[in-house]
CSV table of C-alpha atoms and ligand atoms in Angstrom, one decimal:
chain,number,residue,atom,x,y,z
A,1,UNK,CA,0.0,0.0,0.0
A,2,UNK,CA,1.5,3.5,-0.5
A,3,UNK,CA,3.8,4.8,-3.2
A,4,UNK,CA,6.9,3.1,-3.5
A,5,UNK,CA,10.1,4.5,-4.7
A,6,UNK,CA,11.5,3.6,-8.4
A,7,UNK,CA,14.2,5.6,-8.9
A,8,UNK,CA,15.7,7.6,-6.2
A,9,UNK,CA,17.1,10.7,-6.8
A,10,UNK,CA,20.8,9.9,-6.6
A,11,UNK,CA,20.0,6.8,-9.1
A,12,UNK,CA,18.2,9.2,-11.6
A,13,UNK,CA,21.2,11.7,-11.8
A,14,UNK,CA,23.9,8.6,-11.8
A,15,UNK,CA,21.9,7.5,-15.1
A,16,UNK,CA,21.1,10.8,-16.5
A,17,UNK,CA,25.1,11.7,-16.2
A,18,UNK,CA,26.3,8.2,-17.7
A,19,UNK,CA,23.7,9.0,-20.7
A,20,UNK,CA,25.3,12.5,-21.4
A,21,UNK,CA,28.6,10.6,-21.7
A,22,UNK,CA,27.6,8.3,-24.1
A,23,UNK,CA,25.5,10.7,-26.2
A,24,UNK,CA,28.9,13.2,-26.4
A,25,UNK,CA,30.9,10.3,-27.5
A,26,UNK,CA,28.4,10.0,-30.4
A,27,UNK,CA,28.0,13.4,-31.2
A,28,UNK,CA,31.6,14.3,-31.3
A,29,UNK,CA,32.0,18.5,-32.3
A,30,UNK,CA,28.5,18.3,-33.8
A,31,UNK,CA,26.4,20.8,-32.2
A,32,UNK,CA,22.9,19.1,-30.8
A,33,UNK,CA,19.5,20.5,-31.0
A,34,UNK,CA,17.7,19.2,-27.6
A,35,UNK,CA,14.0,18.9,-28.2
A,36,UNK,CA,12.4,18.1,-25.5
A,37,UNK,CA,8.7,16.7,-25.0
A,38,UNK,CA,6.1,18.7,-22.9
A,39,UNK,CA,4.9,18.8,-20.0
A,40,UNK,CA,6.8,15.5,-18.7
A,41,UNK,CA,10.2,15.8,-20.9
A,42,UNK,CA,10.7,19.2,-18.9
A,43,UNK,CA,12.8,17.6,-16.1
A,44,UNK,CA,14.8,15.2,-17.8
A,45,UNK,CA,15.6,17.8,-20.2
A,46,UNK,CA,17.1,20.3,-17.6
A,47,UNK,CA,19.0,17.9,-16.0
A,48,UNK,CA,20.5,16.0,-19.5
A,49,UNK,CA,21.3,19.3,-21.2
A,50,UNK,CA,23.0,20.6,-17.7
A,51,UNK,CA,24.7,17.3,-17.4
A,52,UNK,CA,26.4,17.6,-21.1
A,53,UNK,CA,27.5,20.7,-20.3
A,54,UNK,CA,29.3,19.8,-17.4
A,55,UNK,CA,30.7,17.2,-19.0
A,56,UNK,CA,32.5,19.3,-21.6
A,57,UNK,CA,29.6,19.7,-24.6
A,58,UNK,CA,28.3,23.0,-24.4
A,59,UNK,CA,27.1,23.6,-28.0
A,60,UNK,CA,23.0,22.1,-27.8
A,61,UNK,CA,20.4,24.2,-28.9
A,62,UNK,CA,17.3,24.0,-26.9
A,63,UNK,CA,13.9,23.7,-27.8
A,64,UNK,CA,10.2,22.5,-26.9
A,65,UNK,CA,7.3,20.9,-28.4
A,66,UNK,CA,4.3,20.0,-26.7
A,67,UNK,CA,2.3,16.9,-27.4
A,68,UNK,CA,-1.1,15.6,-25.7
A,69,UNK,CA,-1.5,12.3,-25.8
A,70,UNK,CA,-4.9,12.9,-24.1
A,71,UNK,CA,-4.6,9.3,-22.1
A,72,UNK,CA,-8.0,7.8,-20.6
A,73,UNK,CA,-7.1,6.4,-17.5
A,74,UNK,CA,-3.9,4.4,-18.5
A,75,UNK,CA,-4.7,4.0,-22.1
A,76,UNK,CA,-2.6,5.5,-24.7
A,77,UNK,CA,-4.2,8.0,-27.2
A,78,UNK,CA,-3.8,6.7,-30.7
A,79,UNK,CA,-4.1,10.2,-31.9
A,80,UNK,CA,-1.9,12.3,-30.1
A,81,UNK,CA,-2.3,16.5,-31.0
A,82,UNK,CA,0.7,18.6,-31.1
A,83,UNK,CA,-0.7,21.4,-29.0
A,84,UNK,CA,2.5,23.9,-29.1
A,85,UNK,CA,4.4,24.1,-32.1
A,86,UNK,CA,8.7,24.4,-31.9
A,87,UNK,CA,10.1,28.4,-32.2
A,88,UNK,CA,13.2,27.1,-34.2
A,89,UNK,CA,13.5,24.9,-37.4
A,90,UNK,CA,14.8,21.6,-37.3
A,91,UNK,CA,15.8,21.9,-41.0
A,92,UNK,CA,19.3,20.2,-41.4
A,93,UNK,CA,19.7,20.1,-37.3
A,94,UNK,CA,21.0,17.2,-35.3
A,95,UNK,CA,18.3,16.7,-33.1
A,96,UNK,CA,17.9,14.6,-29.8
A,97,UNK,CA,14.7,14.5,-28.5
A,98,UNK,CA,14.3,14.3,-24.8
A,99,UNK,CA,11.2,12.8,-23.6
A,100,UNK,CA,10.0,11.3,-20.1
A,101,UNK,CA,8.9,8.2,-21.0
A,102,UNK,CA,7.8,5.8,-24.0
A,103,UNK,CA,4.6,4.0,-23.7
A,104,UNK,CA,2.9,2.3,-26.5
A,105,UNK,CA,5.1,4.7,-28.3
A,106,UNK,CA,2.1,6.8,-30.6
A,107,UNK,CA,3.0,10.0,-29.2
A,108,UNK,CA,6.9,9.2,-30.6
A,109,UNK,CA,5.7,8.1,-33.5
A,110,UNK,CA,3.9,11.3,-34.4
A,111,UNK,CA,7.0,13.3,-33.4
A,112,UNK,CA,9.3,11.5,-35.6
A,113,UNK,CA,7.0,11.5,-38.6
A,114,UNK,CA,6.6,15.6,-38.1
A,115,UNK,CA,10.8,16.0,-37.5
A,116,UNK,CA,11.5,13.8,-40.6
A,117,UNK,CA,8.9,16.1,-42.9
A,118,UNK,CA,10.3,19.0,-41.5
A,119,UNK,CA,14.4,18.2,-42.5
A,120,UNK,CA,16.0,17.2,-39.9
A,121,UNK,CA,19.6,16.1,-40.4
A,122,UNK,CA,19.7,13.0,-38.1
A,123,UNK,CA,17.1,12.2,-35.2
A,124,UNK,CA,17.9,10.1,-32.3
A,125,UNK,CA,15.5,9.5,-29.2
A,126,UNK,CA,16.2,9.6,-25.9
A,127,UNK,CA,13.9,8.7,-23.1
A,128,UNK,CA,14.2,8.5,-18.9
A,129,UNK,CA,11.9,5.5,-19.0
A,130,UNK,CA,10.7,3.3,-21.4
A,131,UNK,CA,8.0,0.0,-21.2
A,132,UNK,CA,8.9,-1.8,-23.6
A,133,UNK,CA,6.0,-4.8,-23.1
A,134,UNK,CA,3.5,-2.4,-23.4
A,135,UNK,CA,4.7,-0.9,-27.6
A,136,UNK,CA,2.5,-0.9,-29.9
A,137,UNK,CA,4.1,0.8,-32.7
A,138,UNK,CA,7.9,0.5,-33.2
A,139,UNK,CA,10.2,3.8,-31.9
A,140,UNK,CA,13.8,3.6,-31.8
A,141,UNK,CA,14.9,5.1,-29.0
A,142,UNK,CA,18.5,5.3,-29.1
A,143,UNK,CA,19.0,6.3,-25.6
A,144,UNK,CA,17.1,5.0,-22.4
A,145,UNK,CA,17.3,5.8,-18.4
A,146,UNK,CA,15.2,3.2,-17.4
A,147,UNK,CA,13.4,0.2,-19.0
A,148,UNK,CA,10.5,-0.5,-16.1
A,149,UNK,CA,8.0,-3.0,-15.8
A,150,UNK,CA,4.9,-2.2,-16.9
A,151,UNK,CA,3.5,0.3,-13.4
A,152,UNK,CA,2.3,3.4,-14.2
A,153,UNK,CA,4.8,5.7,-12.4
A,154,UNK,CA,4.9,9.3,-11.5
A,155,UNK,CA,7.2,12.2,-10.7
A,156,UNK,CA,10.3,13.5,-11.9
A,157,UNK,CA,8.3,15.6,-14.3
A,158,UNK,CA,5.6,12.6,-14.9
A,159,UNK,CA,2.2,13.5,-13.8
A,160,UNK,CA,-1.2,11.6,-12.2
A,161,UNK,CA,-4.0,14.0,-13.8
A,162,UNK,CA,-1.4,16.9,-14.1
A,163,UNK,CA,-0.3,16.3,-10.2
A,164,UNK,CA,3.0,14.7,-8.9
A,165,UNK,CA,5.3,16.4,-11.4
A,166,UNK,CA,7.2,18.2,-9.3
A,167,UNK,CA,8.1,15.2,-7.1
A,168,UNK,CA,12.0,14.6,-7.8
A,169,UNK,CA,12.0,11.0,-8.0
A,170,UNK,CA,10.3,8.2,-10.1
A,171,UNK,CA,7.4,6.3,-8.0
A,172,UNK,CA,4.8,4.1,-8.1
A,173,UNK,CA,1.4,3.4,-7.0
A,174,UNK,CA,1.8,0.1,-4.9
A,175,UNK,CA,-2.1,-1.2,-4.4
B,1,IMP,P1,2.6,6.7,-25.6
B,1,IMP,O1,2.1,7.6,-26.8
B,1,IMP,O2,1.7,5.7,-25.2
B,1,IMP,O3,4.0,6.2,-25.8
B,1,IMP,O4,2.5,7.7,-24.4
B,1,IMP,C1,3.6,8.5,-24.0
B,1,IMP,C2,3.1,9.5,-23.0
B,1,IMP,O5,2.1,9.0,-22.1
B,1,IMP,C3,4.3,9.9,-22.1
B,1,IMP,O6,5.0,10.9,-22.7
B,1,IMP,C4,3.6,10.3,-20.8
B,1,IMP,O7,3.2,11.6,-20.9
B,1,IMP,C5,2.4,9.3,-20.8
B,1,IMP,N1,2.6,8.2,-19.9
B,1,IMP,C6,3.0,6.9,-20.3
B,1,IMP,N2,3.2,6.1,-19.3
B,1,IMP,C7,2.9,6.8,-18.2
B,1,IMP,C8,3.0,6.5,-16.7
B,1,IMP,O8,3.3,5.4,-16.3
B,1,IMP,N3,2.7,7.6,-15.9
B,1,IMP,C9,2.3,8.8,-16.4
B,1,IMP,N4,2.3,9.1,-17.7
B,1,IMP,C10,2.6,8.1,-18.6
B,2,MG,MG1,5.9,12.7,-22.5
């Protein structure tokens, strides 16, 4: 009964820095554009873009796009809406999308369809969590935290009904 820890936050940050090392070894002197999903990519992204810098790379382009997946419940949307557009064009940019977590994966799907139209050099995923039993569609994500069971987790910028966001580690509902 209660919520149960995941991911604490010393766990998170370990990951988050051992991905920025790995993504600047691939990405040697080419500058990144990090786009990163809203509302839940928000944390992940200010703590990967931070953690590249200090780790020497200090040439990524920032960037949002927001994406409802309007869930019911814990149901994916099969439709997901774009509802805030990017300010900068992806035309012939390395991008890295940042997002909190992959699900059945429609919502990634979407994004890479809209990134590929739009002329984007190279895309590459990364994602805090990612559940891979529950994919319906195929996503590569190049780079992932986490791959959890299938729970339906919250915080560290992953929301219950817009709450628990702001929470600074990963937890679950355990009833
Ligand atoms: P997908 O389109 O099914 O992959 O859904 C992805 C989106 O659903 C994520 O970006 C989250 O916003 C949301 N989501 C998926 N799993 C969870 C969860 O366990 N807790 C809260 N939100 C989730
Ligand atoms: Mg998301």
């Amino acid at each position: 009964m209660g919520d149960e820890i995941l991911y604490n936050e010393e766990q998170i940050h370990t990951r988050v820095n051992e991905l920025a090392v790995e993504v600047i070894s691939d990405y040697p002197q080419i500058p990144l554009f990090l786009l990163g999903v809203l509302n839940g990519g928000v944390t992940i992204l200010a703590d990967f873009g931070r953690a590249l810098w200090r780790n020497g790379k200090t040439d990524s382009t920032v960037d949002t796009i927001g994406i409802s997946s309007y869930r019911y419940g814990q149901h994916s949307s099969r439709d997901p809406k774009i509802v805030k557009d990017l300010k900068l064009s992806v035309h012939n940019r390395d991008v890295l999308v940042v997002e909190d977590i992959v699900d059945a994966g429609y919502s990634m799907e979407k994004l890479l369809a809209l990134l590929k139209v739009r002329g984007a050099a190279s895309v590459e995923v990364l994602s805090l969590l990612s559940k891979k039993e529950r994919r319906e569609v195929d996503v590569p994500i190049k780079y992932i935290g986490f791959e959890i069971p299938d729970k339906f987790v919250f915080g560290y910028g992953i929301d219950v009904e817009e709450m628990e966001r702001t929470r600074p580690y990963i937890a679950y509902r355990n009833d």
